[in-house]
């Protein structure tokens, strides 16, 4: 993954987000990228905001420690629901809860569950915030961010707007309940603070994070790409690199020959549509890409 400066992420804050639809190889590419950075002695963190712990699986580590050291300079951290709830607590949870609970009988755990279900991108919002803080602390020289399938990543982008809409209803509910001016102020403060946080997070995403899109040469994946690019563009987020994964390179059976022929059309389409982007092909391997040795092979292709 090379640009004029030698690597794709060097132009920004050395934070790279791997994104794309489900199962296309985001975690595999993110892990290989993390290995690449760690190999040059840069203290590197591979972080996932995916509910399923796939980084520890691919690096074959089993530890409850967070972050976990994989090898020298390489750490992984898988943020789960619990961590997100903690972040919520620290930033806003109690305040928003106090306001809500003054007119709805709801306990705190239920409240957090309610909020995260109403706003699917909410947990991601806090994860962006977490990664932003992490990058500001400067503890790691490189951060590789493995995301959940794209549906959720896009929900994340919409969260600030959704949140604003939801929270703006609150004062109206208040006025209906005739709770008076004094109690309406705090929630407006919270909304303003939240909007600032969201704007700050969006700035962070567009100025510090490099986006790498992973796709495969298949009908549905190619069809969906266009929309994903458009949506990212709307938020001022630019994809810096495209990886086409699972490309059949050895056509030594009828099966593979047929598959390769089918892929050819989609490959041409991708090269045609995204000619302004650096594109790297990752071949389809005959084995599972798991463990450092296998990931090293992927690394050599992504970072020639
Ligand atoms: N080039 C490849 N050749 C062979 N197998 C691959 C290749 N790339 C990925 N795989 C395998 O495909 C599966 C899915 O890959 P991976 O977990 O990286 O995808 P993902 O995009 O992160 O999926 P999810 O959206 O579920 O998080 C894994 O078992 C992985 O080992
Ligand atoms: Mg994954």
mmCIF file of C-alpha atoms and ligand atoms in Angstrom:
data_model
loop_
_atom_site.group_PDB
_atom_site.id
_atom_site.type_symbol
_atom_site.label_atom_id
_atom_site.label_comp_id
_atom_site.label_asym_id
_atom_site.label_seq_id
_atom_site.Cartn_x
_atom_site.Cartn_y
_atom_site.Cartn_z
ATOM 1 C CA UNK A 1 0.000 0.000 0.000
ATOM 2 C CA UNK A 2 2.312 2.620 -1.261
ATOM 3 C CA UNK A 3 1.779 6.253 -2.035
ATOM 4 C CA UNK A 4 4.239 8.954 -3.000
ATOM 5 C CA UNK A 5 5.460 9.077 0.600
ATOM 6 C CA UNK A 6 6.053 5.387 0.862
ATOM 7 C CA UNK A 7 2.892 4.348 2.630
ATOM 8 C CA UNK A 8 -0.731 5.210 2.550
ATOM 9 C CA UNK A 9 -1.190 6.252 6.131
ATOM 10 C CA UNK A 10 1.829 8.505 6.453
ATOM 11 C CA UNK A 11 0.009 11.466 4.912
ATOM 12 C CA UNK A 12 -2.452 11.647 7.771
ATOM 13 C CA UNK A 13 -2.288 10.864 11.452
ATOM 14 C CA UNK A 14 -1.050 7.353 10.812
ATOM 15 C CA UNK A 15 -4.482 5.993 11.595
ATOM 16 C CA UNK A 16 -5.915 3.745 8.923
ATOM 17 C CA UNK A 17 -9.480 2.544 8.886
ATOM 18 C CA UNK A 18 -10.292 -0.590 6.912
ATOM 19 C CA UNK A 19 -13.813 -0.553 5.701
ATOM 20 C CA UNK A 20 -16.051 -2.470 3.308
ATOM 21 C CA UNK A 21 -18.989 -4.811 3.252
ATOM 22 C CA UNK A 22 -19.213 -7.969 5.333
ATOM 23 C CA UNK A 23 -16.689 -10.771 4.855
ATOM 24 C CA UNK A 24 -14.532 -9.136 2.165
ATOM 25 C CA UNK A 25 -11.281 -9.302 4.138
ATOM 26 C CA UNK A 26 -11.177 -6.124 6.240
ATOM 27 C CA UNK A 27 -9.779 -7.846 9.311
ATOM 28 C CA UNK A 28 -7.212 -9.758 7.267
ATOM 29 C CA UNK A 29 -5.947 -6.579 5.584
ATOM 30 C CA UNK A 30 -6.025 -4.583 8.819
ATOM 31 C CA UNK A 31 -4.017 -7.268 10.610
ATOM 32 C CA UNK A 32 -1.435 -7.389 7.818
ATOM 33 C CA UNK A 33 -1.142 -3.584 7.874
ATOM 34 C CA UNK A 34 -0.633 -3.632 11.639
ATOM 35 C CA UNK A 35 2.087 -6.225 11.213
ATOM 36 C CA UNK A 36 3.754 -4.030 8.617
ATOM 37 C CA UNK A 37 3.911 -1.013 10.922
ATOM 38 C CA UNK A 38 5.058 -3.092 13.887
ATOM 39 C CA UNK A 39 7.807 -4.672 11.786
ATOM 40 C CA UNK A 40 9.475 -1.312 11.432
ATOM 41 C CA UNK A 41 9.519 -1.005 15.224
ATOM 42 C CA UNK A 42 6.643 1.433 15.336
ATOM 43 C CA UNK A 43 4.520 0.861 18.392
ATOM 44 C CA UNK A 44 1.309 -0.215 16.684
ATOM 45 C CA UNK A 45 -2.221 -0.821 17.822
ATOM 46 C CA UNK A 46 -4.750 -2.810 15.841
ATOM 47 C CA UNK A 47 -8.109 -1.873 17.238
ATOM 48 C CA UNK A 48 -11.461 -3.308 16.352
ATOM 49 C CA UNK A 49 -14.868 -1.857 16.847
ATOM 50 C CA UNK A 50 -16.517 -5.035 15.683
ATOM 51 C CA UNK A 51 -18.702 -6.915 18.151
ATOM 52 C CA UNK A 52 -17.069 -10.232 17.204
ATOM 53 C CA UNK A 53 -13.500 -10.538 18.437
ATOM 54 C CA UNK A 54 -11.779 -11.351 15.145
ATOM 55 C CA UNK A 55 -8.394 -9.700 15.725
ATOM 56 C CA UNK A 56 -7.437 -12.032 18.553
ATOM 57 C CA UNK A 57 -8.574 -14.922 16.368
ATOM 58 C CA UNK A 58 -6.501 -13.907 13.366
ATOM 59 C CA UNK A 59 -3.409 -13.157 15.497
ATOM 60 C CA UNK A 60 -4.045 -16.341 17.486
ATOM 61 C CA UNK A 61 -3.819 -14.757 20.905
ATOM 62 C CA UNK A 62 -5.962 -15.642 23.860
ATOM 63 C CA UNK A 63 -5.846 -13.089 26.631
ATOM 64 C CA UNK A 64 -8.397 -11.001 28.435
ATOM 65 C CA UNK A 65 -5.918 -8.194 28.857
ATOM 66 C CA UNK A 66 -6.740 -4.997 26.996
ATOM 67 C CA UNK A 67 -4.711 -4.123 25.033
ATOM 68 C CA UNK A 68 -3.005 -7.476 24.427
ATOM 69 C CA UNK A 69 0.562 -7.667 23.157
ATOM 70 C CA UNK A 70 0.875 -9.903 20.080
ATOM 71 C CA UNK A 71 4.610 -9.479 19.639
ATOM 72 C CA UNK A 72 7.145 -6.689 20.031
ATOM 73 C CA UNK A 73 5.580 -3.323 19.076
ATOM 74 C CA UNK A 74 2.258 -4.902 18.163
ATOM 75 C CA UNK A 75 -0.844 -4.643 20.322
ATOM 76 C CA UNK A 76 -4.468 -5.400 19.714
ATOM 77 C CA UNK A 77 -7.529 -4.053 21.427
ATOM 78 C CA UNK A 78 -11.043 -5.225 20.761
ATOM 79 C CA UNK A 79 -13.580 -2.765 22.009
ATOM 80 C CA UNK A 80 -16.751 -4.427 23.104
ATOM 81 C CA UNK A 81 -20.132 -3.381 24.414
ATOM 82 C CA UNK A 82 -18.829 -3.031 27.976
ATOM 83 C CA UNK A 83 -16.098 -0.575 27.038
ATOM 84 C CA UNK A 84 -18.593 1.440 25.046
ATOM 85 C CA UNK A 85 -20.869 1.665 28.058
ATOM 86 C CA UNK A 86 -17.965 2.866 30.154
ATOM 87 C CA UNK A 87 -17.203 5.567 27.601
ATOM 88 C CA UNK A 88 -20.821 6.572 27.629
ATOM 89 C CA UNK A 89 -20.667 6.857 31.409
ATOM 90 C CA UNK A 90 -17.608 9.057 31.295
ATOM 91 C CA UNK A 91 -18.836 11.479 28.666
ATOM 92 C CA UNK A 92 -22.585 11.853 29.016
ATOM 93 C CA UNK A 93 -24.350 8.850 30.386
ATOM 94 C CA UNK A 94 -25.288 9.980 33.855
ATOM 95 C CA UNK A 95 -26.261 13.492 32.831
ATOM 96 C CA UNK A 96 -28.574 12.415 30.037
ATOM 97 C CA UNK A 97 -29.917 9.666 32.216
ATOM 98 C CA UNK A 98 -30.735 12.040 35.051
ATOM 99 C CA UNK A 99 -32.710 14.230 32.711
ATOM 100 C CA UNK A 100 -34.591 11.335 31.160
ATOM 101 C CA UNK A 101 -35.229 9.532 34.407
ATOM 102 C CA UNK A 102 -36.859 12.633 35.830
ATOM 103 C CA UNK A 103 -39.867 11.919 33.677
ATOM 104 C CA UNK A 104 -39.536 8.229 32.716
ATOM 105 C CA UNK A 105 -39.130 5.441 35.253
ATOM 106 C CA UNK A 106 -36.196 3.557 33.768
ATOM 107 C CA UNK A 107 -33.094 2.103 35.371
ATOM 108 C CA UNK A 108 -29.676 3.039 34.103
ATOM 109 C CA UNK A 109 -28.755 -0.234 32.392
ATOM 110 C CA UNK A 110 -32.055 -0.278 30.559
ATOM 111 C CA UNK A 111 -31.585 3.338 29.618
ATOM 112 C CA UNK A 112 -28.173 2.734 28.022
ATOM 113 C CA UNK A 113 -29.584 -0.266 26.167
ATOM 114 C CA UNK A 114 -32.488 1.818 24.968
ATOM 115 C CA UNK A 115 -30.258 4.616 23.715
ATOM 116 C CA UNK A 116 -27.854 2.308 21.905
ATOM 117 C CA UNK A 117 -30.762 0.510 20.236
ATOM 118 C CA UNK A 118 -32.498 3.705 19.159
ATOM 119 C CA UNK A 119 -29.257 5.013 17.705
ATOM 120 C CA UNK A 120 -27.332 2.161 16.096
ATOM 121 C CA UNK A 121 -24.335 4.365 15.418
ATOM 122 C CA UNK A 122 -24.081 5.592 18.988
ATOM 123 C CA UNK A 123 -21.587 3.002 20.140
ATOM 124 C CA UNK A 124 -19.440 3.742 17.093
ATOM 125 C CA UNK A 125 -19.569 7.431 17.893
ATOM 126 C CA UNK A 126 -17.983 6.665 21.232
ATOM 127 C CA UNK A 127 -15.449 4.444 19.563
ATOM 128 C CA UNK A 128 -14.408 7.249 17.242
ATOM 129 C CA UNK A 129 -14.101 9.392 20.325
ATOM 130 C CA UNK A 130 -12.000 6.725 22.021
ATOM 131 C CA UNK A 131 -9.667 6.401 19.037
ATOM 132 C CA UNK A 132 -9.415 10.184 18.793
ATOM 133 C CA UNK A 133 -8.331 10.414 22.438
ATOM 134 C CA UNK A 134 -5.947 7.523 21.909
ATOM 135 C CA UNK A 135 -4.297 9.231 18.973
ATOM 136 C CA UNK A 136 -4.016 12.483 20.923
ATOM 137 C CA UNK A 137 -2.208 10.690 23.722
ATOM 138 C CA UNK A 138 0.392 9.600 21.180
ATOM 139 C CA UNK A 139 1.029 6.284 22.859
ATOM 140 C CA UNK A 140 1.067 4.492 19.489
ATOM 141 C CA UNK A 141 2.887 5.522 16.337
ATOM 142 C CA UNK A 142 0.387 3.739 14.136
ATOM 143 C CA UNK A 143 -3.226 2.779 14.696
ATOM 144 C CA UNK A 144 -4.951 0.336 12.405
ATOM 145 C CA UNK A 145 -8.679 0.304 12.755
ATOM 146 C CA UNK A 146 -10.659 -2.740 11.767
ATOM 147 C CA UNK A 147 -14.338 -1.909 11.458
ATOM 148 C CA UNK A 148 -17.542 -3.871 11.494
ATOM 149 C CA UNK A 149 -19.268 -4.459 8.145
ATOM 150 C CA UNK A 150 -20.090 -1.250 6.424
ATOM 151 C CA UNK A 151 -23.722 -0.916 7.370
ATOM 152 C CA UNK A 152 -22.596 0.046 10.839
ATOM 153 C CA UNK A 153 -19.803 2.310 9.694
ATOM 154 C CA UNK A 154 -22.332 4.376 7.787
ATOM 155 C CA UNK A 155 -24.687 4.408 10.732
ATOM 156 C CA UNK A 156 -21.815 5.986 12.590
ATOM 157 C CA UNK A 157 -21.653 8.842 10.109
ATOM 158 C CA UNK A 158 -25.338 9.515 10.491
ATOM 159 C CA UNK A 159 -25.335 9.396 14.266
ATOM 160 C CA UNK A 160 -24.661 13.067 14.961
ATOM 161 C CA UNK A 161 -27.639 14.127 12.848
ATOM 162 C CA UNK A 162 -29.864 11.443 14.324
ATOM 163 C CA UNK A 163 -28.753 12.264 17.811
ATOM 164 C CA UNK A 164 -29.458 15.906 17.315
ATOM 165 C CA UNK A 165 -32.949 15.085 16.119
ATOM 166 C CA UNK A 166 -33.669 12.716 18.998
ATOM 167 C CA UNK A 167 -32.280 14.938 21.672
ATOM 168 C CA UNK A 168 -33.944 18.022 20.290
ATOM 169 C CA UNK A 169 -37.263 16.357 20.970
ATOM 170 C CA UNK A 170 -36.449 16.206 24.632
ATOM 171 C CA UNK A 171 -36.984 19.903 25.403
ATOM 172 C CA UNK A 172 -40.305 19.710 23.577
ATOM 173 C CA UNK A 173 -41.311 16.807 25.750
ATOM 174 C CA UNK A 174 -40.234 18.868 28.696
ATOM 175 C CA UNK A 175 -42.334 21.816 27.733
ATOM 176 C CA UNK A 176 -45.317 19.522 27.270
ATOM 177 C CA UNK A 177 -44.696 18.194 30.746
ATOM 178 C CA UNK A 178 -44.576 21.800 31.986
ATOM 179 C CA UNK A 179 -41.370 21.192 33.865
ATOM 180 C CA UNK A 180 -40.363 24.781 33.441
ATOM 181 C CA UNK A 181 -37.376 26.660 32.104
ATOM 182 C CA UNK A 182 -34.963 25.717 34.850
ATOM 183 C CA UNK A 183 -35.014 22.012 33.999
ATOM 184 C CA UNK A 184 -34.918 22.566 30.258
ATOM 185 C CA UNK A 185 -31.517 24.213 30.322
ATOM 186 C CA UNK A 186 -29.385 21.209 31.213
ATOM 187 C CA UNK A 187 -30.582 19.113 28.307
ATOM 188 C CA UNK A 188 -29.935 21.939 25.854
ATOM 189 C CA UNK A 189 -26.415 22.154 27.262
ATOM 190 C CA UNK A 190 -26.023 18.428 26.771
ATOM 191 C CA UNK A 191 -27.225 18.662 23.161
ATOM 192 C CA UNK A 192 -24.789 21.466 22.429
ATOM 193 C CA UNK A 193 -21.944 19.568 24.003
ATOM 194 C CA UNK A 194 -22.894 16.463 22.081
ATOM 195 C CA UNK A 195 -23.033 18.324 18.817
ATOM 196 C CA UNK A 196 -19.563 19.717 19.500
ATOM 197 C CA UNK A 197 -18.301 16.234 20.267
ATOM 198 C CA UNK A 198 -19.808 14.882 17.044
ATOM 199 C CA UNK A 199 -18.371 17.708 14.961
ATOM 200 C CA UNK A 200 -15.000 17.164 16.592
ATOM 201 C CA UNK A 201 -15.165 13.448 15.836
ATOM 202 C CA UNK A 202 -16.082 14.123 12.225
ATOM 203 C CA UNK A 203 -13.132 16.526 11.911
ATOM 204 C CA UNK A 204 -10.907 13.859 13.344
ATOM 205 C CA UNK A 205 -12.188 11.291 10.822
ATOM 206 C CA UNK A 206 -11.645 13.559 7.855
ATOM 207 C CA UNK A 207 -8.316 15.043 8.851
ATOM 208 C CA UNK A 208 -6.506 12.253 10.675
ATOM 209 C CA UNK A 209 -7.854 8.968 9.377
ATOM 210 C CA UNK A 210 -6.942 7.292 6.097
ATOM 211 C CA UNK A 211 -9.666 5.109 4.649
ATOM 212 C CA UNK A 212 -8.869 1.891 2.884
ATOM 213 C CA UNK A 213 -11.776 0.246 1.106
ATOM 214 C CA UNK A 214 -11.720 -3.513 0.759
ATOM 215 C CA UNK A 215 -13.842 -5.227 -1.866
ATOM 216 C CA UNK A 216 -14.046 -8.430 -3.890
ATOM 217 C CA UNK A 217 -14.608 -8.853 -7.641
ATOM 218 C CA UNK A 218 -18.205 -10.003 -7.393
ATOM 219 C CA UNK A 219 -21.500 -8.525 -8.572
ATOM 220 C CA UNK A 220 -22.996 -7.440 -5.272
ATOM 221 C CA UNK A 221 -19.770 -6.065 -3.825
ATOM 222 C CA UNK A 222 -19.048 -4.000 -6.940
ATOM 223 C CA UNK A 223 -22.625 -2.763 -7.095
ATOM 224 C CA UNK A 224 -22.486 -1.579 -3.504
ATOM 225 C CA UNK A 225 -19.165 0.202 -3.883
ATOM 226 C CA UNK A 226 -20.561 3.183 -5.728
ATOM 227 C CA UNK A 227 -23.064 4.009 -3.004
ATOM 228 C CA UNK A 228 -20.473 3.603 -0.270
ATOM 229 C CA UNK A 229 -18.073 5.984 -2.001
ATOM 230 C CA UNK A 230 -20.832 8.518 -2.554
ATOM 231 C CA UNK A 231 -21.862 8.381 1.076
ATOM 232 C CA UNK A 232 -18.309 8.751 2.368
ATOM 233 C CA UNK A 233 -17.790 11.680 0.001
ATOM 234 C CA UNK A 234 -20.873 13.404 1.339
ATOM 235 C CA UNK A 235 -19.177 13.522 4.711
ATOM 236 C CA UNK A 236 -15.936 14.724 3.220
ATOM 237 C CA UNK A 237 -14.249 11.396 3.841
ATOM 238 C CA UNK A 238 -11.925 10.334 1.057
ATOM 239 C CA UNK A 239 -10.908 6.769 0.359
ATOM 240 C CA UNK A 240 -7.178 6.628 -0.232
ATOM 241 C CA UNK A 241 -6.726 3.063 -1.292
ATOM 242 C CA UNK A 242 -8.778 0.258 -2.768
ATOM 243 C CA UNK A 243 -7.960 -3.385 -2.156
ATOM 244 C CA UNK A 244 -9.549 -6.006 -4.373
ATOM 245 C CA UNK A 245 -9.397 -9.192 -2.393
ATOM 246 C CA UNK A 246 -9.898 -12.839 -3.363
ATOM 247 C CA UNK A 247 -8.636 -12.385 -6.895
ATOM 248 C CA UNK A 248 -8.074 -15.773 -8.547
ATOM 249 C CA UNK A 249 -4.528 -15.842 -9.868
ATOM 250 C CA UNK A 250 -3.912 -19.545 -10.470
ATOM 251 C CA UNK A 251 -6.331 -20.928 -13.014
ATOM 252 C CA UNK A 252 -5.262 -24.539 -12.803
ATOM 253 C CA UNK A 253 -8.690 -26.144 -12.668
ATOM 254 C CA UNK A 254 -11.961 -25.729 -14.518
ATOM 255 C CA UNK A 255 -13.452 -24.376 -11.354
ATOM 256 C CA UNK A 256 -10.839 -21.659 -10.963
ATOM 257 C CA UNK A 257 -10.823 -20.891 -14.666
ATOM 258 C CA UNK A 258 -14.564 -20.232 -14.592
ATOM 259 C CA UNK A 259 -14.192 -18.146 -11.480
ATOM 260 C CA UNK A 260 -11.335 -16.121 -12.939
ATOM 261 C CA UNK A 261 -13.345 -15.407 -16.104
ATOM 262 C CA UNK A 262 -16.234 -14.201 -14.036
ATOM 263 C CA UNK A 263 -13.984 -11.997 -11.912
ATOM 264 C CA UNK A 264 -12.401 -10.462 -15.015
ATOM 265 C CA UNK A 265 -15.501 -8.402 -15.808
ATOM 266 C CA UNK A 266 -15.763 -7.048 -12.307
ATOM 267 C CA UNK A 267 -12.059 -6.302 -12.130
ATOM 268 C CA UNK A 268 -12.311 -4.297 -15.348
ATOM 269 C CA UNK A 269 -15.300 -2.448 -13.996
ATOM 270 C CA UNK A 270 -13.495 -1.546 -10.782
ATOM 271 C CA UNK A 271 -10.351 -0.353 -12.600
ATOM 272 C CA UNK A 272 -12.517 1.644 -14.941
ATOM 273 C CA UNK A 273 -14.608 3.346 -12.259
ATOM 274 C CA UNK A 274 -11.892 3.985 -9.722
ATOM 275 C CA UNK A 275 -8.994 4.834 -11.981
ATOM 276 C CA UNK A 276 -8.120 7.790 -9.752
ATOM 277 C CA UNK A 277 -7.388 5.521 -6.787
ATOM 278 C CA UNK A 278 -4.387 3.350 -6.047
ATOM 279 C CA UNK A 279 -5.647 -0.229 -6.386
ATOM 280 C CA UNK A 280 -4.001 -3.355 -5.025
ATOM 281 C CA UNK A 281 -5.073 -6.906 -5.753
ATOM 282 C CA UNK A 282 -4.843 -9.530 -3.073
ATOM 283 C CA UNK A 283 -4.984 -13.052 -4.479
ATOM 284 C CA UNK A 284 -7.296 -15.719 -3.207
ATOM 285 C CA UNK A 285 -5.209 -18.030 -1.039
ATOM 286 C CA UNK A 286 -5.890 -21.756 -0.826
ATOM 287 C CA UNK A 287 -5.632 -21.648 2.969
ATOM 288 C CA UNK A 288 -6.982 -19.686 5.899
ATOM 289 C CA UNK A 289 -5.121 -16.457 6.572
ATOM 290 C CA UNK A 290 -4.443 -16.844 10.225
ATOM 291 C CA UNK A 291 -1.349 -16.451 12.370
ATOM 292 C CA UNK A 292 1.743 -14.283 11.868
ATOM 293 C CA UNK A 293 3.341 -16.328 9.061
ATOM 294 C CA UNK A 294 0.269 -16.206 6.861
ATOM 295 C CA UNK A 295 -0.322 -12.548 7.621
ATOM 296 C CA UNK A 296 3.279 -11.822 6.650
ATOM 297 C CA UNK A 297 2.425 -13.117 3.155
ATOM 298 C CA UNK A 298 -0.484 -10.698 2.951
ATOM 299 C CA UNK A 299 1.726 -7.895 4.257
ATOM 300 C CA UNK A 300 4.292 -8.489 1.495
ATOM 301 C CA UNK A 301 1.593 -8.041 -1.134
ATOM 302 C CA UNK A 302 -0.055 -4.991 0.415
ATOM 303 C CA UNK A 303 3.288 -3.308 1.114
ATOM 304 C CA UNK A 304 5.560 -4.408 -1.733
HETATM 305 N N1 LIG B 1 -7.330 -13.476 0.030
HETATM 306 C C1 LIG B 1 -7.885 -14.413 0.754
HETATM 307 N N2 LIG B 1 -7.715 -15.731 0.455
HETATM 308 C C2 LIG B 1 -8.291 -16.683 1.199
HETATM 309 N N3 LIG B 1 -9.042 -16.460 2.264
HETATM 310 C C3 LIG B 1 -9.255 -15.180 2.618
HETATM 311 C C4 LIG B 1 -8.703 -14.096 1.899
HETATM 312 N N4 LIG B 1 -9.058 -12.948 2.480
HETATM 313 C C5 LIG B 1 -9.816 -13.286 3.531
HETATM 314 N N5 LIG B 1 -9.942 -14.620 3.622
HETATM 315 C C6 LIG B 1 -10.710 -15.381 4.602
HETATM 316 O O1 LIG B 1 -12.057 -14.950 4.502
HETATM 317 C C7 LIG B 1 -12.654 -14.854 5.781
HETATM 318 C C8 LIG B 1 -13.179 -13.444 5.999
HETATM 319 O O2 LIG B 1 -12.098 -12.544 6.061
HETATM 320 P P1 LIG B 1 -12.080 -11.347 7.122
HETATM 321 O O3 LIG B 1 -12.456 -11.833 8.459
HETATM 322 O O4 LIG B 1 -10.760 -10.654 6.978
HETATM 323 O O5 LIG B 1 -13.235 -10.463 6.501
HETATM 324 P P2 LIG B 1 -13.986 -9.203 7.168
HETATM 325 O O6 LIG B 1 -14.286 -8.265 6.052
HETATM 326 O O7 LIG B 1 -13.202 -8.688 8.295
HETATM 327 O O8 LIG B 1 -15.315 -9.893 7.680
HETATM 328 P P3 LIG B 1 -16.418 -9.220 8.670
HETATM 329 O O9 LIG B 1 -17.179 -8.268 7.815
HETATM 330 O O10 LIG B 1 -17.216 -10.402 9.103
HETATM 331 O O11 LIG B 1 -15.668 -8.553 9.774
HETATM 332 C C9 LIG B 1 -11.587 -15.278 6.767
HETATM 333 O O12 LIG B 1 -11.754 -16.625 7.086
HETATM 334 C C10 LIG B 1 -10.284 -15.068 6.015
HETATM 335 O O13 LIG B 1 -9.264 -15.944 6.438
HETATM 336 MG MG1 LIG B 2 -13.770 -8.360 10.291
#
